[in-house]
Amino acid sequence: MQVKYLNDLATLVSLCKRRGFVFQSSEIYGGLNSCWDYGPLGANLKLNVKLAWYQAMTRRDDIVGLDAAILMHPTVWKASGHVDGFSDPLVDCKKCKNRFREDTAKVNGVVTCPRCGATEVTESRQFNLMFKTHMGPVEEDSNVVYLRPETAQGIFVNFENVATSMRRKIPFGIAQIGKSFRNEITPGNFTFRTREFEQMEMQFFVKPGTDEEWFETWKKVRWNFYLDMGLRENKLRFSAHGPKELAHYAKAAFDVQYEFPFGWQELEGIHNRSDFDLSQHQKFSGKKLEYFDEAAKEKYLPFVIETAVGCDRLCLAVLCDAYREEVTKDESGSEDVRVVMGFKPRFAPIKVAVLPLSKKEPLTNIGRELRDKLALDWEVDYDETASIGKRYRRQDEIGTPLCVTVDFDTVNDEAVTVRHRDKMTQDRVKISNLKAYIAEKLINF
Ligand code: GAP
């Protein structure tokens, strides 16, 4: 058997639409550029990914959760540097009028239009990536608020609230999942870069002087998280930011990159943000944000080690990583291709499919009853249409680890056949023992 992994994004985009993972936003109106909706299976997958991240963070006894508002006081974005500095240089091609980022189109100092190849472009202008809106019924400058471009600031401005209410001692972290918005000039590659996306960020507050050690610790922790998720190790790597790439707040930064079908790209950023954010918020709000270290009897502004990953980007990596085609040849030499989404069971949108062999009672009754029982513990699909072979293939294509078949013998032996997605082996299991069997198989898949 030959196994082929994903090497073009179009194949995945098509599967995602066909099987209910991801749809183009507002599709019946012609779509909205770079916005995507998660279908029923995509929504499950995303929830599973978020849960894995949130649990990995908050099961530690030195991290707590937060859910801050998207809209924040406009001065937050002055303090954070986003009003003045969160912009990209834009140029227009004089030949085809294409508008694009100057920095990404510059090779050996020459800017080349990515659409037509011309090198004559306008002077560059700074374009701020924050979405603006107005609060209240009057549209005037004084009512301007921004859709947050990162979730991190919600954590910084709540540092004092969390530390006090939760009686936290440094070092400790705050973890948050939420939507962010950036008016990206060149969104693309499906859900990789979009204008509305979800971030999973954790800010870890440490004593100055211990920051470099914590930075190394977090690099290891995050690397192991991805391995634990089941991403292939040869598809992951670290990439250090050089001095020119460092964000305005960062003392040091590493990206965790994943090899997508369109190349190695950033999945997560790990930053040493020093005390930049807390000192800026202290300055702009006039409120003291220093931490009093009782043991050392000293006051200081904590440094921050940040780990920040896009949830949509991680879901895309999980989808790319899971896709495989198993090609076999029959005696006549003709090829048979089995498409499998090889998710780790915890990420699979559907854990178990219940498939009665016939559309007739009593098999359907037994099947529906089983579906309802199993659905108390897992996401379950029930399917009685098409041949059993076709139904197995459908479940393989959405990554369902186990299929439970109710057949004509079930009526007499009160047992069902359970088929394993990867090995395609089948076990006969008593219905009375089915839950325990499934629970064990999903853990030791
Ligand atoms: N608080 C730090 C911060 O926001 P970032 O590197 O700009 O750092 C962190 O963003 C992560 O958020 C990225 O590694 C990426 O996974 C995700 N992300 C950023 N912009 C995105 C976009 N336009 N679309 C999808 N994900 C994005």
Short mmCIF file of C-alpha atoms and ligand atoms in Angstrom, two decimals:
data_model
loop_
_atom_site.label_atom_id
_atom_site.label_comp_id
_atom_site.label_asym_id
_atom_site.label_seq_id
_atom_site.Cartn_x
_atom_site.Cartn_y
_atom_site.Cartn_z
CA MET A 1 0.00 0.00 0.00
CA GLN A 2 1.25 3.45 -0.91
CA VAL A 3 0.50 6.39 1.41
CA LYS A 4 0.34 9.92 0.04
CA TYR A 5 0.13 12.96 2.28
CA LEU A 6 -1.35 16.32 1.41
CA ASN A 7 0.70 18.35 -1.01
CA ASP A 8 -1.82 20.82 -2.37
CA LEU A 9 -4.17 23.03 -0.41
CA ALA A 10 -6.94 22.83 -3.03
CA THR A 11 -7.56 19.16 -2.19
CA LEU A 12 -8.11 20.03 1.46
CA VAL A 13 -10.27 23.09 0.72
CA SER A 14 -12.51 20.91 -1.41
CA LEU A 15 -12.78 18.17 1.24
CA CYS A 16 -13.53 20.79 3.90
CA LYS A 17 -16.45 22.17 1.91
CA ARG A 18 -17.78 18.81 0.73
CA ARG A 19 -17.70 17.24 4.18
CA GLY A 20 -18.82 20.20 6.29
CA PHE A 21 -15.59 21.40 7.89
CA VAL A 22 -15.21 24.90 6.44
CA PHE A 23 -17.37 27.03 4.12
CA GLN A 24 -16.72 30.36 2.46
CA SER A 25 -18.41 33.08 4.52
CA SER A 26 -21.61 34.52 2.94
CA GLU A 27 -21.17 32.12 0.02
CA ILE A 28 -24.67 32.64 -1.43
CA TYR A 29 -23.76 36.32 -1.86
CA GLY A 30 -20.56 35.51 -3.67
CA GLY A 31 -18.49 35.16 -0.48
CA LEU A 32 -16.57 37.64 1.63
CA ASN A 33 -12.86 37.66 0.95
CA SER A 34 -10.75 35.90 3.58
CA CYS A 35 -13.66 35.13 5.90
CA TRP A 36 -14.59 31.51 6.59
CA ASP A 37 -17.35 29.73 8.47
CA TYR A 38 -16.78 26.47 10.30
CA GLY A 39 -19.38 23.86 9.37
CA PRO A 40 -20.67 21.27 11.84
CA LEU A 41 -17.54 19.12 11.70
CA GLY A 42 -15.18 22.09 11.66
CA ALA A 43 -16.93 23.57 14.69
CA ASN A 44 -16.40 20.30 16.59
CA LEU A 45 -12.76 20.12 15.52
CA LYS A 46 -12.13 23.72 16.57
CA LEU A 47 -13.73 23.15 19.95
CA ASN A 48 -11.55 20.07 20.48
CA VAL A 49 -8.42 22.05 19.59
CA LYS A 50 -9.37 24.89 21.95
CA LEU A 51 -10.11 22.48 24.75
CA ALA A 52 -6.74 20.74 24.30
CA TRP A 53 -4.92 24.08 24.49
CA TYR A 54 -6.96 25.49 27.38
CA GLN A 55 -6.62 22.32 29.43
CA ALA A 56 -2.89 22.06 28.75
CA MET A 57 -2.55 25.60 30.11
CA THR A 58 -4.96 25.70 33.03
CA ARG A 59 -4.27 22.22 34.38
CA ARG A 60 -0.95 23.70 35.54
CA ASP A 61 -1.26 25.16 39.00
CA ASP A 62 0.56 28.33 37.90
CA ILE A 63 -1.89 29.35 35.14
CA VAL A 64 -5.44 30.68 35.31
CA GLY A 65 -7.95 31.51 32.58
CA LEU A 66 -9.58 34.76 31.41
CA ASP A 67 -12.20 35.89 28.90
CA ALA A 68 -11.82 39.61 28.26
CA ALA A 69 -14.03 41.78 26.02
CA ILE A 70 -13.14 42.37 22.37
CA LEU A 71 -13.82 46.11 22.67
CA MET A 72 -11.43 47.91 25.00
CA HIS A 73 -10.74 51.48 26.06
CA PRO A 74 -9.11 53.18 23.03
CA THR A 75 -6.14 54.31 25.14
CA VAL A 76 -5.17 50.64 25.54
CA TRP A 77 -4.09 50.68 21.89
CA LYS A 78 -2.14 53.92 22.35
CA ALA A 79 -0.29 52.35 25.26
CA SER A 80 0.32 49.06 23.48
CA GLY A 81 1.84 50.84 20.48
CA HIS A 82 -0.82 49.60 18.05
CA VAL A 83 -2.25 53.05 17.14
CA ASP A 84 1.16 54.35 16.11
CA GLY A 85 3.03 51.22 15.15
CA PHE A 86 0.73 48.43 14.02
CA SER A 87 0.92 49.12 10.33
CA ASP A 88 2.30 47.68 7.14
CA PRO A 89 3.92 49.65 4.30
CA LEU A 90 1.60 49.69 1.27
CA VAL A 91 2.43 50.43 -2.36
CA ASP A 92 0.44 50.48 -5.61
CA CYS A 93 1.71 48.97 -8.84
CA LYS A 94 1.75 51.73 -11.47
CA LYS A 95 1.05 49.23 -14.25
CA CYS A 96 -1.79 47.00 -13.02
CA LYS A 97 -2.90 49.11 -9.96
CA ASN A 98 -2.48 46.14 -7.62
CA ARG A 99 -2.05 47.23 -3.97
CA PHE A 100 0.36 45.16 -1.90
CA ARG A 101 2.82 45.14 0.98
CA GLU A 102 6.15 46.64 0.09
CA ASP A 103 8.17 44.65 2.64
CA THR A 104 7.14 41.20 1.43
CA ALA A 105 7.64 42.08 -2.25
CA LYS A 106 11.17 43.44 -1.92
CA VAL A 107 14.05 41.33 -3.28
CA ASN A 108 17.56 42.85 -3.24
CA GLY A 109 16.02 46.27 -2.61
CA VAL A 110 13.71 46.12 -5.65
CA VAL A 111 9.93 46.02 -5.20
CA THR A 112 8.23 43.75 -7.73
CA CYS A 113 4.45 43.56 -8.18
CA PRO A 114 3.42 40.00 -7.24
CA ARG A 115 0.59 40.14 -9.79
CA CYS A 116 2.20 41.48 -13.00
CA GLY A 117 5.92 41.58 -12.21
CA ALA A 118 6.29 45.33 -12.87
CA THR A 119 8.85 47.19 -10.74
CA GLU A 120 7.37 50.70 -10.96
CA VAL A 121 5.42 51.35 -7.79
CA THR A 122 4.12 54.35 -5.84
CA GLU A 123 5.77 55.73 -2.68
CA SER A 124 4.93 53.52 0.27
CA ARG A 125 2.34 54.60 2.85
CA GLN A 126 1.75 53.19 6.31
CA PHE A 127 -1.57 51.36 6.59
CA ASN A 128 -2.86 50.64 10.12
CA LEU A 129 -4.19 47.10 10.45
CA MET A 130 -6.72 47.80 13.21
CA PHE A 131 -10.44 47.77 12.41
CA LYS A 132 -12.15 50.90 13.70
CA THR A 133 -15.75 51.23 14.74
CA HIS A 134 -17.86 53.63 16.81
CA MET A 135 -19.35 53.14 20.21
CA GLY A 136 -22.83 54.54 20.80
CA PRO A 137 -25.21 56.17 18.34
CA VAL A 138 -23.04 59.16 17.32
CA GLU A 139 -20.31 58.59 14.76
CA GLU A 140 -17.58 60.98 15.73
CA ASP A 141 -13.87 60.66 16.38
CA SER A 142 -14.26 60.74 20.15
CA ASN A 143 -16.37 57.55 20.02
CA VAL A 144 -13.83 55.53 18.06
CA VAL A 145 -13.11 52.07 19.39
CA TYR A 146 -11.07 49.28 17.84
CA LEU A 147 -11.73 45.60 17.36
CA ARG A 148 -8.80 44.14 19.25
CA PRO A 149 -5.91 43.03 17.01
CA GLU A 150 -4.60 40.66 19.71
CA THR A 151 -6.07 39.16 22.87
CA ALA A 152 -2.91 39.84 24.88
CA GLN A 153 -3.89 43.37 25.96
CA GLY A 154 -7.00 42.06 27.74
CA ILE A 155 -4.61 40.05 29.89
CA PHE A 156 -2.19 42.91 30.62
CA VAL A 157 -4.90 45.32 31.72
CA ASN A 158 -6.34 42.63 34.02
CA PHE A 159 -2.98 41.65 35.52
CA GLU A 160 -3.72 43.41 38.82
CA ASN A 161 -7.33 42.10 39.00
CA VAL A 162 -6.29 38.51 38.45
CA ALA A 163 -3.24 38.61 40.73
CA THR A 164 -5.29 40.09 43.58
CA SER A 165 -8.55 38.15 43.22
CA MET A 166 -6.79 34.83 42.69
CA ARG A 167 -4.00 35.55 45.24
CA ARG A 168 -1.32 34.73 42.69
CA LYS A 169 2.38 34.91 43.32
CA ILE A 170 4.94 35.49 40.59
CA PRO A 171 5.64 33.44 38.51
CA PHE A 172 2.16 32.81 37.16
CA GLY A 173 0.35 32.96 33.84
CA ILE A 174 -3.01 33.97 32.38
CA ALA A 175 -4.44 32.07 29.43
CA GLN A 176 -7.17 33.27 27.09
CA ILE A 177 -8.90 32.24 23.89
CA GLY A 178 -10.75 34.81 21.82
CA LYS A 179 -11.37 36.54 18.52
CA SER A 180 -8.96 39.08 17.10
CA PHE A 181 -9.25 41.23 14.00
CA ARG A 182 -6.64 42.58 11.62
CA ASN A 183 -7.29 44.34 8.36
CA GLU A 184 -4.59 42.26 6.65
CA ILE A 185 -3.48 43.54 3.27
CA THR A 186 -2.70 40.12 1.88
CA PRO A 187 -4.87 37.52 3.58
CA GLY A 188 -4.93 34.09 2.02
CA ASN A 189 -4.07 30.42 1.97
CA PHE A 190 -7.53 29.41 3.15
CA THR A 191 -7.83 29.93 6.93
CA PHE A 192 -4.11 30.58 7.40
CA ARG A 193 -4.26 34.37 7.27
CA THR A 194 -7.67 35.96 7.69
CA ARG A 195 -9.04 39.27 8.91
CA GLU A 196 -11.12 37.73 11.68
CA PHE A 197 -9.46 34.92 13.60
CA GLU A 198 -9.19 33.35 17.00
CA GLN A 199 -6.08 33.48 19.15
CA MET A 200 -5.00 31.32 22.05
CA GLU A 201 -2.58 33.40 24.07
CA MET A 202 -0.86 32.94 27.39
CA GLN A 203 1.11 35.62 29.22
CA PHE A 204 3.45 34.31 31.89
CA PHE A 205 4.55 36.95 34.44
CA VAL A 206 8.03 36.42 35.86
CA LYS A 207 10.62 38.19 37.96
CA PRO A 208 13.06 40.24 35.83
CA GLY A 209 16.29 38.29 35.54
CA THR A 210 14.47 34.95 35.38
CA ASP A 211 12.88 35.78 32.00
CA GLU A 212 15.50 34.15 29.81
CA GLU A 213 15.25 30.87 31.67
CA TRP A 214 11.44 30.93 31.50
CA PHE A 215 11.64 31.71 27.79
CA GLU A 216 13.61 28.49 27.25
CA THR A 217 11.20 26.55 29.46
CA TRP A 218 8.18 27.74 27.49
CA LYS A 219 9.83 26.87 24.18
CA LYS A 220 10.14 23.28 25.41
CA VAL A 221 6.63 23.14 26.85
CA ARG A 222 5.07 24.41 23.65
CA TRP A 223 7.12 22.09 21.44
CA ASN A 224 5.95 19.11 23.50
CA PHE A 225 2.35 20.30 23.27
CA TYR A 226 2.46 20.00 19.48
CA LEU A 227 4.05 16.55 19.62
CA ASP A 228 1.44 15.51 22.13
CA MET A 229 -1.27 16.74 19.78
CA GLY A 230 0.06 14.22 17.29
CA LEU A 231 1.50 16.63 14.70
CA ARG A 232 4.31 14.97 12.76
CA GLU A 233 7.64 16.07 14.21
CA ASN A 234 9.31 16.44 10.81
CA LYS A 235 6.66 19.06 9.96
CA LEU A 236 7.60 21.24 12.93
CA ARG A 237 10.56 23.49 13.52
CA PHE A 238 11.64 26.55 15.48
CA SER A 239 12.64 29.74 13.78
CA ALA A 240 14.38 32.54 15.66
CA HIS A 241 13.51 36.18 14.91
CA GLY A 242 16.50 38.25 13.83
CA PRO A 243 16.86 41.81 15.22
CA LYS A 244 15.00 43.27 12.21
CA GLU A 245 11.98 40.95 12.58
CA LEU A 246 11.48 41.54 16.30
CA ALA A 247 8.14 43.17 17.15
CA HIS A 248 8.32 46.56 18.88
CA TYR A 249 7.65 44.95 22.29
CA ALA A 250 9.92 41.92 22.03
CA LYS A 251 13.31 41.31 23.61
CA ALA A 252 13.55 37.84 22.01
CA ALA A 253 11.21 35.78 19.86
CA PHE A 254 10.95 32.33 18.37
CA ASP A 255 8.27 31.04 16.04
CA VAL A 256 7.06 27.48 16.02
CA GLN A 257 6.64 26.80 12.32
CA TYR A 258 4.67 24.10 10.55
CA GLU A 259 5.28 22.92 6.99
CA PHE A 260 1.95 23.64 5.28
CA PRO A 261 1.43 22.63 1.62
CA PHE A 262 2.40 26.25 0.80
CA GLY A 263 5.66 26.09 2.76
CA TRP A 264 7.05 26.60 6.27
CA GLN A 265 4.97 29.18 8.10
CA GLU A 266 4.46 30.54 11.59
CA LEU A 267 2.05 28.62 13.76
CA GLU A 268 2.89 30.15 17.12
CA GLY A 269 4.99 33.03 18.38
CA ILE A 270 6.89 32.77 21.67
CA HIS A 271 8.02 36.19 22.84
CA ASN A 272 9.95 37.66 25.69
CA ARG A 273 7.97 40.92 25.98
CA SER A 274 10.09 42.24 28.87
CA ASP A 275 8.10 44.72 31.03
CA PHE A 276 7.10 46.70 27.95
CA ASP A 277 3.33 46.23 28.23
CA LEU A 278 2.92 46.66 31.98
CA SER A 279 5.13 49.73 32.03
CA GLN A 280 3.21 51.26 29.11
CA HIS A 281 -0.15 50.60 30.80
CA GLN A 282 1.20 51.97 34.06
CA LYS A 283 2.25 55.13 32.25
CA PHE A 284 -0.96 55.63 30.23
CA SER A 285 -3.45 54.64 32.95
CA GLY A 286 -1.62 56.30 35.82
CA LYS A 287 -2.26 53.17 37.88
CA LYS A 288 0.65 51.40 39.60
CA LEU A 289 1.05 47.87 38.25
CA GLU A 290 4.13 46.89 40.22
CA TYR A 291 4.15 43.61 42.02
CA PHE A 292 5.25 43.39 45.63
CA ASP A 293 7.35 40.29 46.18
CA GLU A 294 6.75 39.47 49.84
CA ALA A 295 9.51 36.90 50.10
CA ALA A 296 12.17 39.20 48.66
CA LYS A 297 10.53 42.36 50.12
CA GLU A 298 10.91 44.17 46.82
CA LYS A 299 8.70 45.79 44.22
CA TYR A 300 9.09 45.28 40.49
CA LEU A 301 7.26 45.26 37.18
CA PRO A 302 7.14 41.65 36.05
CA PHE A 303 8.55 40.58 32.70
CA VAL A 304 6.26 38.62 30.40
CA ILE A 305 6.88 35.48 28.39
CA GLU A 306 4.10 35.12 25.86
CA THR A 307 2.98 32.11 23.85
CA ALA A 308 0.52 33.04 21.09
CA VAL A 309 -1.03 30.69 18.56
CA GLY A 310 -3.86 31.19 16.10
CA CYS A 311 -6.62 28.68 16.68
CA ASP A 312 -7.66 28.69 13.02
CA ARG A 313 -4.06 28.25 11.97
CA LEU A 314 -3.63 25.34 14.33
CA CYS A 315 -6.85 23.75 13.06
CA LEU A 316 -5.49 24.13 9.53
CA ALA A 317 -2.26 22.42 10.58
CA VAL A 318 -4.25 19.61 12.20
CA LEU A 319 -6.30 19.18 9.01
CA CYS A 320 -3.21 19.22 6.74
CA ASP A 321 -1.38 16.81 9.02
CA ALA A 322 -4.28 14.38 9.23
CA TYR A 323 -4.94 14.05 5.49
CA ARG A 324 -3.69 10.90 3.78
CA GLU A 325 -4.52 8.85 0.73
CA GLU A 326 -3.96 5.11 0.90
CA VAL A 327 -3.52 3.71 -2.56
CA THR A 328 -3.93 -0.02 -3.21
CA LYS A 329 -4.11 -1.97 -6.48
CA ASP A 330 -6.49 -4.84 -7.14
CA GLU A 331 -5.58 -7.92 -9.25
CA SER A 332 -6.50 -6.11 -12.48
CA GLY A 333 -4.05 -3.35 -11.56
CA SER A 334 -6.66 -0.64 -11.10
CA GLU A 335 -6.08 1.74 -8.22
CA ASP A 336 -8.29 2.13 -5.21
CA VAL A 337 -7.81 5.28 -3.13
CA ARG A 338 -8.96 5.47 0.49
CA VAL A 339 -8.93 9.03 1.86
CA VAL A 340 -8.44 9.09 5.62
CA MET A 341 -8.33 12.01 8.02
CA GLY A 342 -6.06 10.40 10.59
CA PHE A 343 -6.94 12.69 13.52
CA LYS A 344 -5.92 11.68 17.00
CA PRO A 345 -9.28 10.59 18.44
CA ARG A 346 -9.49 13.58 20.81
CA PHE A 347 -9.55 15.95 17.79
CA ALA A 348 -11.89 13.87 15.62
CA PRO A 349 -15.17 15.77 15.12
CA ILE A 350 -17.11 12.49 15.34
CA LYS A 351 -15.79 9.75 17.61
CA VAL A 352 -18.21 6.96 16.75
CA ALA A 353 -20.53 6.28 13.82
CA VAL A 354 -23.50 3.95 14.25
CA LEU A 355 -24.35 2.16 11.01
CA PRO A 356 -27.26 -0.28 10.82
CA LEU A 357 -26.72 -2.74 7.97
CA SER A 358 -30.28 -2.31 6.70
CA LYS A 359 -32.71 0.59 6.64
CA LYS A 360 -35.38 -1.58 8.21
CA GLU A 361 -36.52 -2.34 11.74
CA PRO A 362 -35.41 -3.80 14.07
CA LEU A 363 -31.86 -2.83 13.00
CA THR A 364 -32.69 0.86 12.76
CA ASN A 365 -34.40 0.85 16.17
CA ILE A 366 -31.41 -0.80 17.80
CA GLY A 367 -29.10 1.59 15.96
CA ARG A 368 -30.98 4.71 17.05
CA GLU A 369 -31.11 3.53 20.61
CA LEU A 370 -27.37 2.90 20.56
CA ARG A 371 -26.75 6.33 19.03
CA ASP A 372 -28.66 8.03 21.84
CA LYS A 373 -26.79 6.09 24.52
CA LEU A 374 -23.34 6.71 23.05
CA ALA A 375 -24.13 10.40 22.41
CA LEU A 376 -24.19 10.94 26.17
CA ASP A 377 -20.42 10.45 26.15
CA TRP A 378 -19.18 11.16 22.64
CA GLU A 379 -19.96 12.98 19.40
CA VAL A 380 -21.85 10.34 17.40
CA ASP A 381 -23.03 10.14 13.81
CA TYR A 382 -25.90 7.91 12.70
CA ASP A 383 -26.04 6.85 9.06
CA GLU A 384 -28.31 4.31 7.41
CA THR A 385 -27.90 5.35 3.78
CA ALA A 386 -25.80 3.69 1.04
CA SER A 387 -23.78 0.47 1.17
CA ILE A 388 -21.76 -0.29 4.28
CA GLY A 389 -18.52 0.03 2.29
CA LYS A 390 -19.45 3.54 1.17
CA ARG A 391 -20.45 4.50 4.68
CA TYR A 392 -17.09 3.34 6.06
CA ARG A 393 -15.34 5.45 3.42
CA ARG A 394 -17.41 8.50 4.35
CA GLN A 395 -16.43 8.09 7.99
CA ASP A 396 -12.76 7.57 7.04
CA GLU A 397 -12.87 10.83 5.10
CA ILE A 398 -14.01 12.78 8.15
CA GLY A 399 -11.66 10.92 10.48
CA THR A 400 -14.14 8.97 12.63
CA PRO A 401 -12.02 6.53 14.67
CA LEU A 402 -14.68 3.84 15.22
CA CYS A 403 -17.71 2.58 13.31
CA VAL A 404 -20.32 0.44 15.05
CA THR A 405 -22.30 -1.79 12.69
CA VAL A 406 -25.64 -3.22 13.72
CA ASP A 407 -26.30 -6.35 11.63
CA PHE A 408 -28.83 -9.16 11.41
CA ASP A 409 -27.02 -11.22 14.06
CA THR A 410 -27.29 -8.34 16.56
CA VAL A 411 -30.91 -9.27 17.21
CA ASN A 412 -29.82 -12.71 18.46
CA ASP A 413 -26.36 -12.25 19.97
CA GLU A 414 -26.83 -8.69 21.30
CA ALA A 415 -23.46 -7.79 19.86
CA VAL A 416 -22.23 -5.34 17.20
CA THR A 417 -19.20 -5.13 14.93
CA VAL A 418 -16.75 -2.32 15.67
CA ARG A 419 -14.45 -1.28 12.85
CA HIS A 420 -11.16 0.53 13.46
CA ARG A 421 -10.45 3.47 11.09
CA ASP A 422 -6.69 2.97 10.68
CA LYS A 423 -6.22 -0.76 10.91
CA MET A 424 -9.62 -1.53 9.32
CA THR A 425 -9.85 -4.49 11.72
CA GLN A 426 -13.22 -5.53 13.11
CA ASP A 427 -14.18 -6.80 16.57
CA ARG A 428 -17.43 -8.35 17.67
CA VAL A 429 -18.45 -6.61 20.90
CA LYS A 430 -21.39 -7.25 23.25
CA ILE A 431 -23.65 -4.21 23.47
CA SER A 432 -23.47 -4.41 27.25
CA ASN A 433 -19.70 -3.94 26.99
CA LEU A 434 -19.71 -1.40 24.14
CA LYS A 435 -19.13 1.80 26.14
CA ALA A 436 -16.16 0.38 28.02
CA TYR A 437 -14.73 -1.01 24.75
CA ILE A 438 -15.05 2.36 22.95
CA ALA A 439 -13.59 4.30 25.87
CA GLU A 440 -10.55 2.03 25.94
CA LYS A 441 -10.05 2.06 22.14
CA LEU A 442 -10.27 5.86 21.92
CA ILE A 443 -7.54 6.21 24.54
CA ASN A 444 -5.25 3.53 23.11
CA PHE A 445 -5.98 4.16 19.46
N1 GAP B 1 0.13 38.90 21.15
C1 GAP B 1 1.13 38.57 20.21
C2 GAP B 1 0.60 38.34 18.88
O1 GAP B 1 -0.56 38.59 18.60
P1 GAP B 1 1.31 37.52 16.49
O2 GAP B 1 2.54 36.77 16.07
O3 GAP B 1 0.96 38.75 15.75
O4 GAP B 1 1.53 37.82 18.05
C3 GAP B 1 0.10 35.33 17.21
O5 GAP B 1 0.07 36.54 16.49
C4 GAP B 1 -0.49 34.20 16.39
O6 GAP B 1 -1.81 34.55 15.96
C5 GAP B 1 0.27 33.90 15.10
O7 GAP B 1 1.35 33.03 15.34
C6 GAP B 1 -0.81 33.23 14.27
O8 GAP B 1 -0.93 31.86 14.59
C7 GAP B 1 -2.06 33.97 14.71
N2 GAP B 1 -2.41 35.02 13.72
C8 GAP B 1 -1.90 36.26 13.64
N3 GAP B 1 -2.45 36.94 12.61
C9 GAP B 1 -3.33 36.08 12.03
C10 GAP B 1 -4.22 36.18 10.92
N4 GAP B 1 -4.33 37.31 10.21
N5 GAP B 1 -4.97 35.11 10.59
C11 GAP B 1 -4.88 33.95 11.32
N6 GAP B 1 -4.07 33.82 12.37
C12 GAP B 1 -3.30 34.86 12.73
#
